[in-house]
Coordinates of C-alpha atoms in Angstrom, one line a residue:
M1 CA 26.1 135.1 -32.7
S2 CA 28.2 135.7 -29.7
L3 CA 29.0 133.0 -27.1
N4 CA 26.8 134.7 -24.6
E5 CA 23.8 134.5 -26.9
V6 CA 24.4 130.8 -27.6
W7 CA 24.6 130.1 -23.8
E8 CA 21.3 131.9 -23.3
A9 CA 19.6 130.0 -26.1
A10 CA 20.8 126.6 -24.8
S11 CA 19.4 127.3 -21.3
A12 CA 15.9 127.1 -22.8
T13 CA 16.4 123.4 -23.8
P14 CA 18.5 121.7 -21.0
F15 CA 20.2 118.2 -21.7
I16 CA 18.5 115.3 -20.0
P17 CA 20.5 112.0 -19.9
I18 CA 18.8 108.6 -20.5
V19 CA 20.0 107.4 -17.0
A20 CA 19.4 109.6 -14.2
K21 CA 22.4 110.9 -12.4
D22 CA 21.5 109.2 -9.1
R23 CA 21.1 105.8 -10.8
Q24 CA 24.2 105.8 -13.0
F25 CA 26.4 103.9 -10.5
S26 CA 23.9 101.0 -10.0
V27 CA 23.3 100.7 -13.7
G28 CA 27.0 100.6 -14.5
F29 CA 27.6 98.0 -11.8
N30 CA 24.8 95.8 -13.1
L31 CA 26.2 96.0 -16.7
L32 CA 29.7 95.1 -15.5
L33 CA 28.3 92.1 -13.5
L34 CA 26.3 90.9 -16.6
A35 CA 29.4 91.1 -18.7
L36 CA 31.3 88.9 -16.2
I37 CA 28.6 86.3 -16.1
T38 CA 28.2 86.3 -19.9
G39 CA 31.9 86.0 -20.3
T40 CA 32.0 83.0 -17.9
F41 CA 29.2 81.2 -19.8
F42 CA 31.1 81.8 -23.0
A43 CA 34.3 80.5 -21.6
L44 CA 32.6 77.3 -20.3
N45 CA 30.7 76.9 -23.6
R46 CA 27.4 76.4 -21.7
S47 CA 24.2 78.1 -22.4
F48 CA 22.1 79.7 -19.7
F49 CA 19.4 77.1 -20.0
S50 CA 21.8 74.2 -19.5
V51 CA 23.3 75.8 -16.5
I52 CA 19.9 76.1 -14.8
S53 CA 18.7 72.7 -15.9
L54 CA 21.9 70.8 -14.9
G55 CA 23.6 73.0 -12.3
L56 CA 20.7 73.7 -10.0
P57 CA 19.7 70.0 -9.5
A58 CA 23.3 69.1 -8.9
A59 CA 23.7 71.8 -6.3
L60 CA 20.5 70.6 -4.5
A61 CA 21.6 67.0 -4.6
S62 CA 25.0 67.9 -3.3
G63 CA 23.4 69.8 -0.4
L64 CA 21.2 66.8 0.4
H65 CA 24.2 64.5 0.3
H66 CA 26.1 66.6 2.8
K67 CA 23.1 66.8 5.1
M68 CA 22.5 63.0 5.2
E69 CA 24.0 61.4 8.3
P70 CA 25.7 58.0 8.0
L71 CA 23.9 54.9 9.0
F72 CA 26.6 54.0 11.5
A73 CA 29.6 55.8 12.9
G74 CA 31.7 54.8 15.9
V75 CA 34.9 56.2 17.4
S76 CA 37.2 54.2 19.6
N77 CA 40.3 55.4 21.4
N78 CA 41.8 51.9 21.6
A79 CA 41.9 50.0 18.4
H80 CA 43.6 47.1 20.1
H81 CA 40.4 46.3 22.0
L82 CA 38.6 45.8 18.7
Y83 CA 41.5 43.8 17.3
T84 CA 41.7 41.5 20.4
L85 CA 38.0 40.6 20.2
L86 CA 37.9 40.1 16.4
S87 CA 41.0 38.0 16.3
C88 CA 39.3 35.5 18.6
I89 CA 37.1 34.6 15.7
G90 CA 39.7 35.1 13.0
F91 CA 39.6 31.5 11.8
A92 CA 37.3 32.5 8.9
H93 CA 38.0 35.0 6.1
K94 CA 34.6 36.6 6.0
A95 CA 32.3 37.8 8.7
T96 CA 28.7 38.9 8.8
V97 CA 28.3 42.2 10.6
Q98 CA 25.1 43.3 12.2
I99 CA 24.6 46.9 13.4
T100 CA 22.4 47.3 16.5
P101 CA 21.8 50.1 19.0
D102 CA 23.9 48.2 21.6
G103 CA 26.9 47.5 19.4
L104 CA 28.3 45.6 16.5
R105 CA 27.8 41.8 16.1
F106 CA 30.4 39.9 14.1
S107 CA 29.6 36.3 13.2
V108 CA 31.7 33.7 11.3
E109 CA 31.0 30.1 10.5
E110 CA 32.6 27.2 8.8
G111 CA 30.8 24.3 7.2
R112 CA 27.7 25.0 9.3
V113 CA 29.3 23.0 12.1
I114 CA 31.2 25.8 14.0
Q115 CA 30.2 29.4 14.6
G116 CA 32.0 32.2 16.3
L117 CA 30.3 35.3 17.6
A118 CA 32.0 38.5 18.8
F119 CA 30.0 41.4 20.1
L120 CA 31.7 44.9 20.1
D121 CA 29.7 46.6 22.8
K122 CA 29.0 50.3 22.4
S123 CA 30.9 50.9 25.7
L124 CA 34.1 50.2 23.7
F125 CA 33.4 53.4 21.6
T126 CA 33.8 56.9 22.9
S127 CA 31.2 57.9 20.3
Y128 CA 28.6 55.5 18.9
T129 CA 25.9 56.8 16.4
F130 CA 23.3 54.5 14.9
N131 CA 20.7 56.0 12.5
P132 CA 18.4 53.1 11.4
S133 CA 16.1 55.5 9.6
T134 CA 18.8 56.6 7.2
D135 CA 18.5 53.6 5.0
S136 CA 15.6 51.1 4.6
G137 CA 17.1 48.7 2.1
F138 CA 17.9 45.9 4.5
N139 CA 16.3 42.5 4.7
N140 CA 15.3 40.8 8.0
L141 CA 17.8 38.5 9.6
N142 CA 16.9 36.3 12.6
A143 CA 20.1 37.1 14.5
T144 CA 20.9 38.5 17.9
P145 CA 23.5 41.1 18.9
Q146 CA 24.7 39.2 22.0
D147 CA 24.4 35.7 23.2
D148 CA 22.7 36.5 26.5
N149 CA 20.4 39.2 25.0
E150 CA 18.6 37.3 22.2
S151 CA 15.4 38.9 20.9
S152 CA 13.5 38.5 17.7
Q153 CA 13.2 42.3 17.6
N154 CA 16.8 42.6 16.4
G155 CA 16.1 40.8 13.1
A156 CA 15.4 44.1 11.2
Y157 CA 18.8 45.6 12.0
P158 CA 21.1 46.2 9.0
H159 CA 23.7 43.6 8.2
F160 CA 26.4 42.9 5.6
V161 CA 29.3 40.7 4.9
V162 CA 32.9 42.0 5.0
S163 CA 36.4 40.5 4.8
L164 CA 37.4 39.8 8.4
S165 CA 41.0 39.3 7.4
A166 CA 41.1 42.7 5.8
V167 CA 39.5 44.2 9.0
L168 CA 42.2 42.7 11.2
E169 CA 45.0 43.8 8.9
T170 CA 43.6 47.3 8.9
L171 CA 43.4 47.5 12.7
K172 CA 47.1 46.6 13.0
I173 CA 48.2 48.5 9.9
F174 CA 50.8 50.5 11.8
G175 CA 52.7 47.3 12.6
I176 CA 52.0 47.0 16.3
N177 CA 50.8 43.5 17.0
E178 CA 49.4 42.1 20.2
L179 CA 49.9 43.0 23.8
S180 CA 52.7 41.3 25.6
E181 CA 50.4 39.3 27.8
S182 CA 48.5 38.0 24.8
N183 CA 51.7 36.5 23.4
R184 CA 52.6 35.0 26.8
P185 CA 51.5 31.4 27.3
R186 CA 48.5 31.2 29.7
D187 CA 50.0 28.4 31.7
T188 CA 52.8 30.7 32.9
S189 CA 50.5 33.6 33.7
I190 CA 47.5 32.2 35.5
T191 CA 49.2 32.2 38.9
H192 CA 50.4 35.8 38.7
S193 CA 48.3 38.6 40.0
G194 CA 50.7 41.5 39.9
I195 CA 50.8 44.1 37.3
A196 CA 53.3 43.5 34.5
S197 CA 56.0 46.0 33.9
S198 CA 55.2 48.7 31.4
S199 CA 57.2 51.4 29.7
A200 CA 56.6 54.2 27.3
F201 CA 58.1 52.1 24.5
N202 CA 56.3 48.8 24.8
A203 CA 53.3 47.8 22.7
P204 CA 50.5 48.7 25.2
A205 CA 51.9 52.2 25.7
L206 CA 52.1 52.8 22.0
L207 CA 48.6 51.6 21.5
M208 CA 47.2 54.2 23.9
D209 CA 47.4 57.0 21.4
R210 CA 45.7 55.1 18.5
S211 CA 42.2 56.0 17.6
C212 CA 39.9 54.2 15.2
I213 CA 36.8 55.4 13.4
L214 CA 34.3 53.0 11.9
Q215 CA 31.7 54.3 9.5
Y216 CA 29.0 52.7 7.3
A217 CA 27.2 55.4 5.2
Q218 CA 24.3 53.4 3.7
H219 CA 23.2 50.1 2.3
G220 CA 25.8 48.8 -0.1
A221 CA 28.4 51.4 0.9
P222 CA 31.9 50.3 1.8
L223 CA 32.9 49.9 5.5
S224 CA 35.3 52.8 6.2
I225 CA 38.0 52.3 8.8
T226 CA 40.2 55.3 9.7
I227 CA 43.2 54.7 12.0
T228 CA 45.0 57.7 13.5
E229 CA 48.2 57.5 15.3
A230 CA 50.8 60.2 16.2
G231 CA 49.3 62.5 13.6
V232 CA 49.3 59.9 10.8
K233 CA 45.9 59.1 9.4
T234 CA 45.1 56.0 7.3
T235 CA 41.7 55.3 5.8
C236 CA 40.7 52.0 4.4
E237 CA 37.4 51.4 2.6
L238 CA 36.4 47.7 2.6
V239 CA 33.9 46.3 0.1
T240 CA 30.7 44.9 1.7
Y241 CA 28.6 42.1 0.3
E242 CA 25.0 40.9 0.7
P243 CA 24.7 38.0 3.2
D244 CA 23.2 34.7 2.2
E245 CA 19.5 34.4 2.7
D246 CA 19.7 31.0 4.3
E247 CA 22.3 32.0 6.8
A248 CA 21.3 31.3 10.4
D249 CA 22.9 30.8 13.8
I250 CA 23.6 27.3 15.2
P251 CA 20.6 26.8 17.5
L252 CA 21.3 26.4 21.2
Q253 CA 18.1 25.4 23.1
R254 CA 18.2 27.6 26.2
D255 CA 15.2 25.8 27.7
A256 CA 17.0 22.4 27.3
I257 CA 20.4 23.1 28.8
I258 CA 21.7 19.9 30.5
M259 CA 25.2 21.1 31.3
K260 CA 26.7 24.4 32.5
I261 CA 30.2 24.6 33.8
I262 CA 32.0 27.9 34.6
M263 CA 35.7 27.9 35.1
R264 CA 38.8 29.9 34.4
S265 CA 39.6 29.9 30.7
A266 CA 43.3 29.2 31.4
W267 CA 42.4 25.7 32.7
L268 CA 40.5 24.8 29.5
H269 CA 43.3 26.3 27.4
N270 CA 45.9 24.2 29.1
A271 CA 43.8 21.0 28.8
I272 CA 43.3 21.5 25.0
A273 CA 47.1 22.2 24.6
E274 CA 47.9 19.0 26.5
L275 CA 45.6 17.0 24.3
D276 CA 46.9 18.6 21.2
S277 CA 50.3 17.0 21.7
S278 CA 48.8 13.6 20.8
T279 CA 47.3 15.1 17.5
P280 CA 43.8 13.7 18.1
T281 CA 40.9 14.0 15.6
I282 CA 38.1 13.6 18.1
L283 CA 37.5 15.4 21.4
K284 CA 35.3 13.5 23.8
L285 CA 33.5 15.4 26.6
S286 CA 32.3 13.6 29.7
A287 CA 30.5 15.1 32.7
C288 CA 28.7 13.6 35.7
A289 CA 27.6 15.1 38.9
K290 CA 27.5 11.9 41.0
R291 CA 30.8 10.0 40.3
E292 CA 34.2 10.4 38.9
P293 CA 35.4 11.6 36.6
Y294 CA 33.2 14.6 37.2
F295 CA 34.4 16.5 34.1
A296 CA 36.9 15.0 31.6
L297 CA 38.2 15.8 28.2
S298 CA 39.7 13.0 26.1
G299 CA 41.5 13.1 22.8
A300 CA 41.1 10.1 20.5
G301 CA 41.4 9.1 16.9
G302 CA 45.0 10.2 16.5
P303 CA 48.1 8.2 15.5
F304 CA 49.3 8.3 19.1
S305 CA 47.8 7.0 22.4
E306 CA 44.5 8.3 23.7
S307 CA 44.9 10.9 26.5
T308 CA 42.5 12.2 29.1
V309 CA 42.5 15.4 31.2
E310 CA 40.2 15.1 34.3
F311 CA 38.8 18.0 36.3
S312 CA 37.3 17.9 39.7
V313 CA 34.7 19.8 41.7
D314 CA 35.9 18.9 45.2
Q315 CA 37.9 21.2 47.3
H316 CA 40.3 18.7 48.8
N317 CA 42.7 16.0 47.5
E318 CA 41.3 12.5 47.5
I319 CA 42.6 9.4 45.9
A320 CA 39.7 7.5 44.2
G321 CA 39.4 3.8 45.0
G322 CA 42.2 3.7 47.4
A323 CA 44.3 1.6 45.0
A324 CA 46.4 2.5 42.0
H325 CA 45.0 1.7 38.6
G326 CA 47.7 0.7 36.1
T327 CA 48.0 2.9 33.0
T328 CA 48.4 1.4 29.6
Q329 CA 49.9 2.8 26.4
S330 CA 46.4 3.3 25.0
Q331 CA 45.0 5.2 27.9
M332 CA 46.8 7.9 29.9
H333 CA 45.2 10.1 32.6
K334 CA 46.6 13.6 33.2
V335 CA 45.8 15.8 36.2
L336 CA 46.1 19.6 36.3
F337 CA 47.9 21.3 39.2
D338 CA 47.8 24.8 40.7
D339 CA 50.8 25.9 38.7
G340 CA 49.0 25.1 35.4
S341 CA 51.2 22.1 34.6
S342 CA 49.8 18.6 34.0
R343 CA 51.4 15.3 35.0
A344 CA 50.5 11.7 34.3
R345 CA 49.3 9.7 37.3
A346 CA 48.4 6.1 37.7
T347 CA 45.7 7.1 40.2
R348 CA 43.0 9.6 39.5
A349 CA 43.6 12.6 41.9
K350 CA 41.2 15.4 42.5
L351 CA 42.2 19.0 42.0
A352 CA 43.0 21.4 44.8
P353 CA 41.8 24.1 44.7
T354 CA 38.5 24.0 42.8
V355 CA 38.8 24.8 39.2
T356 CA 35.1 25.2 38.5
E357 CA 33.0 28.0 39.9
T358 CA 29.7 26.5 38.6
F359 CA 29.1 22.9 38.0
L360 CA 25.5 22.0 36.9
V361 CA 24.9 18.6 35.2
S362 CA 21.4 17.3 34.8
P363 CA 21.2 14.9 31.9
P364 CA 17.8 13.5 30.9
S365 CA 16.8 10.0 31.9
S366 CA 17.5 8.7 28.4
M367 CA 21.2 9.6 28.8
G368 CA 21.7 8.1 32.2
E369 CA 23.7 9.9 34.8
R370 CA 26.6 10.8 32.6
I371 CA 26.8 13.2 29.6
Q372 CA 29.0 12.1 26.8
Q373 CA 29.5 13.9 23.5
S374 CA 32.1 13.9 20.8
Y375 CA 33.3 16.8 18.6
R376 CA 35.9 17.4 16.0
F377 CA 39.1 18.4 17.8
A378 CA 40.2 20.6 15.0
L379 CA 37.1 22.7 15.4
I380 CA 37.5 23.0 19.1
H381 CA 41.1 24.1 18.6
K382 CA 39.9 27.1 16.5
A383 CA 38.8 28.6 19.8
A384 CA 42.3 28.5 21.3
R385 CA 42.9 32.2 20.7
A386 CA 39.8 33.1 22.7
M387 CA 40.8 30.6 25.4
S388 CA 44.2 32.4 25.7
V389 CA 42.9 35.9 26.2
A390 CA 39.7 35.3 28.1
N391 CA 39.3 35.3 31.9
K392 CA 36.5 32.8 32.3
V393 CA 34.6 30.4 30.1
S394 CA 31.1 29.1 30.4
I395 CA 30.7 25.6 28.9
R396 CA 27.1 24.8 28.1
G397 CA 25.4 21.9 26.3
D398 CA 21.8 21.2 25.3
R399 CA 20.0 17.9 24.7
Q400 CA 20.8 18.0 21.0
G401 CA 24.5 18.0 21.9
V402 CA 25.2 21.5 20.7
L403 CA 28.2 22.8 22.6
S404 CA 28.6 26.5 23.6
L405 CA 31.8 28.0 24.8
Q406 CA 31.2 31.5 25.9
F407 CA 34.3 33.4 26.9
M408 CA 34.4 36.5 29.1
V409 CA 37.2 38.8 28.0
E410 CA 38.2 41.7 30.2
L411 CA 39.9 44.4 28.2
D412 CA 42.5 46.4 29.9
D413 CA 44.4 49.6 29.1
H414 CA 47.2 49.2 31.6
N415 CA 48.7 45.8 30.6
V416 CA 47.3 44.0 33.6
P417 CA 47.4 40.2 33.2
A418 CA 44.2 39.0 31.6
G419 CA 43.9 36.2 34.2
R420 CA 43.0 38.6 37.0
P421 CA 39.5 37.6 38.3
V422 CA 36.7 40.2 38.0
G423 CA 33.2 40.4 39.4
A424 CA 30.0 40.2 37.4
G425 CA 28.9 43.1 35.3
V426 CA 29.7 44.8 32.0
K427 CA 32.7 46.6 33.4
G428 CA 35.5 45.2 35.5
P429 CA 38.0 47.0 37.7
N430 CA 40.4 47.4 34.8
G431 CA 38.2 47.9 31.8
P432 CA 35.1 46.8 29.9
V433 CA 34.0 43.2 29.8
C434 CA 33.0 41.6 26.5
F435 CA 31.9 38.2 25.4
V436 CA 32.9 35.9 22.6
D437 CA 30.8 32.8 21.9
F438 CA 31.6 29.6 20.0
R439 CA 29.0 27.0 19.1
F440 CA 29.8 23.5 17.9
V441 CA 27.7 20.8 16.3
P442 CA 28.4 17.3 17.8
L443 CA 29.6 14.3 15.9
L444 CA 27.1 11.5 15.1
D445 CA 28.0 8.0 16.1
E446 CA 28.6 7.0 12.5
E447 CA 30.9 10.0 11.9
E448 CA 32.8 9.3 15.1
A449 CA 33.4 5.7 14.1
E450 CA 34.4 6.7 10.6
M451 CA 37.0 9.2 11.8
E452 CA 38.4 6.6 14.2
M453 CA 38.7 4.0 11.4
D454 CA 40.4 6.6 9.2
A455 CA 42.9 7.4 11.9
G456 CA 43.6 3.7 12.5
V457 CA 44.3 3.2 8.8
E458 CA 46.7 6.1 8.7

């Protein structure tokens, strides 16, 4: 049979492939893809069932985790503001932190006789995000975010305990400590109103380029602090703890305030520093609106003589009694002058100018016309840091003898002396205004007598 005959015979039965010509490319591509997937499963030693049963839930959980927003996140362009406020209550190692829509509330206490409260207002942060619906695993706590804005509605806000010492060390992790005016004694700066010199190489200028990010993801998560400076980023994750169930604030009866005195914090700081030189164990507070001494602080119980610093509410100098009263070794009266110094005087002189902006004393009839309370001097001295950086202090006391020292701290970015007076409001001419509050439990008569006897024996 010739080739032509074979060709004609084959044309009667044409060849039809299994895969149509127009589908051969797609079929080949699918087979190649299947080979790659099968080879991958074989290399990972995983079956197809295990990949679906384990990989798919993991992928979904990962997607949900990335979509979940943190419970709290805050960004501050000035980490030193946070450090300044928290260092005022740095006498304790641990602090209870409460997150509120208005800011962060840090609370420390020692022996249930002293409590320090520092409120980081949301105005200190360039970005402040609070998502209370993210986590619901918090217990109620009858606490308030700020002393002057107490409300029982804040009890449901999340709270936890964190190491305050670790927080302070983290905020100054790059080695830049405090501002120059914070290190300067207050008695040398209260009379200056000019702006201190500043350069590109001093601590305030270096602190301007430091940012701080605080983040708390959920209940039980660590507190994350990220510090960024000059392109260097450091992240610290601090372990958080559950607060004690019986933890509560030292109560201050606002409807039973019998004493309210507002003055420059520098005067109080200088007075405590003067009394500290005699190493007392007891601080006696005396206030009267009708006769001298109008407001006096005395240090007693120490190994040395008892000393007293007297304040006045009059606007002119006046010698009380017209005659000099002799001083003894056991009683020394000191008077504060305009330059911040104190000098011993045989006569009690009133201050010029006035050192108190507000002086309200209204004791109950059972106390007489004078308010007298005693406190542990060592506890009052723990507020010295707040006294040194604050502008003003509000001294309040209730009928139970609880003492409240509320300090107004004006934060500044330009190294302006902290003693510059500011008006009322949450923001002064140089920066935001924040508050730090200390509360002290008074000494009972038996405790005071016991401490004086112990000091006499020593």
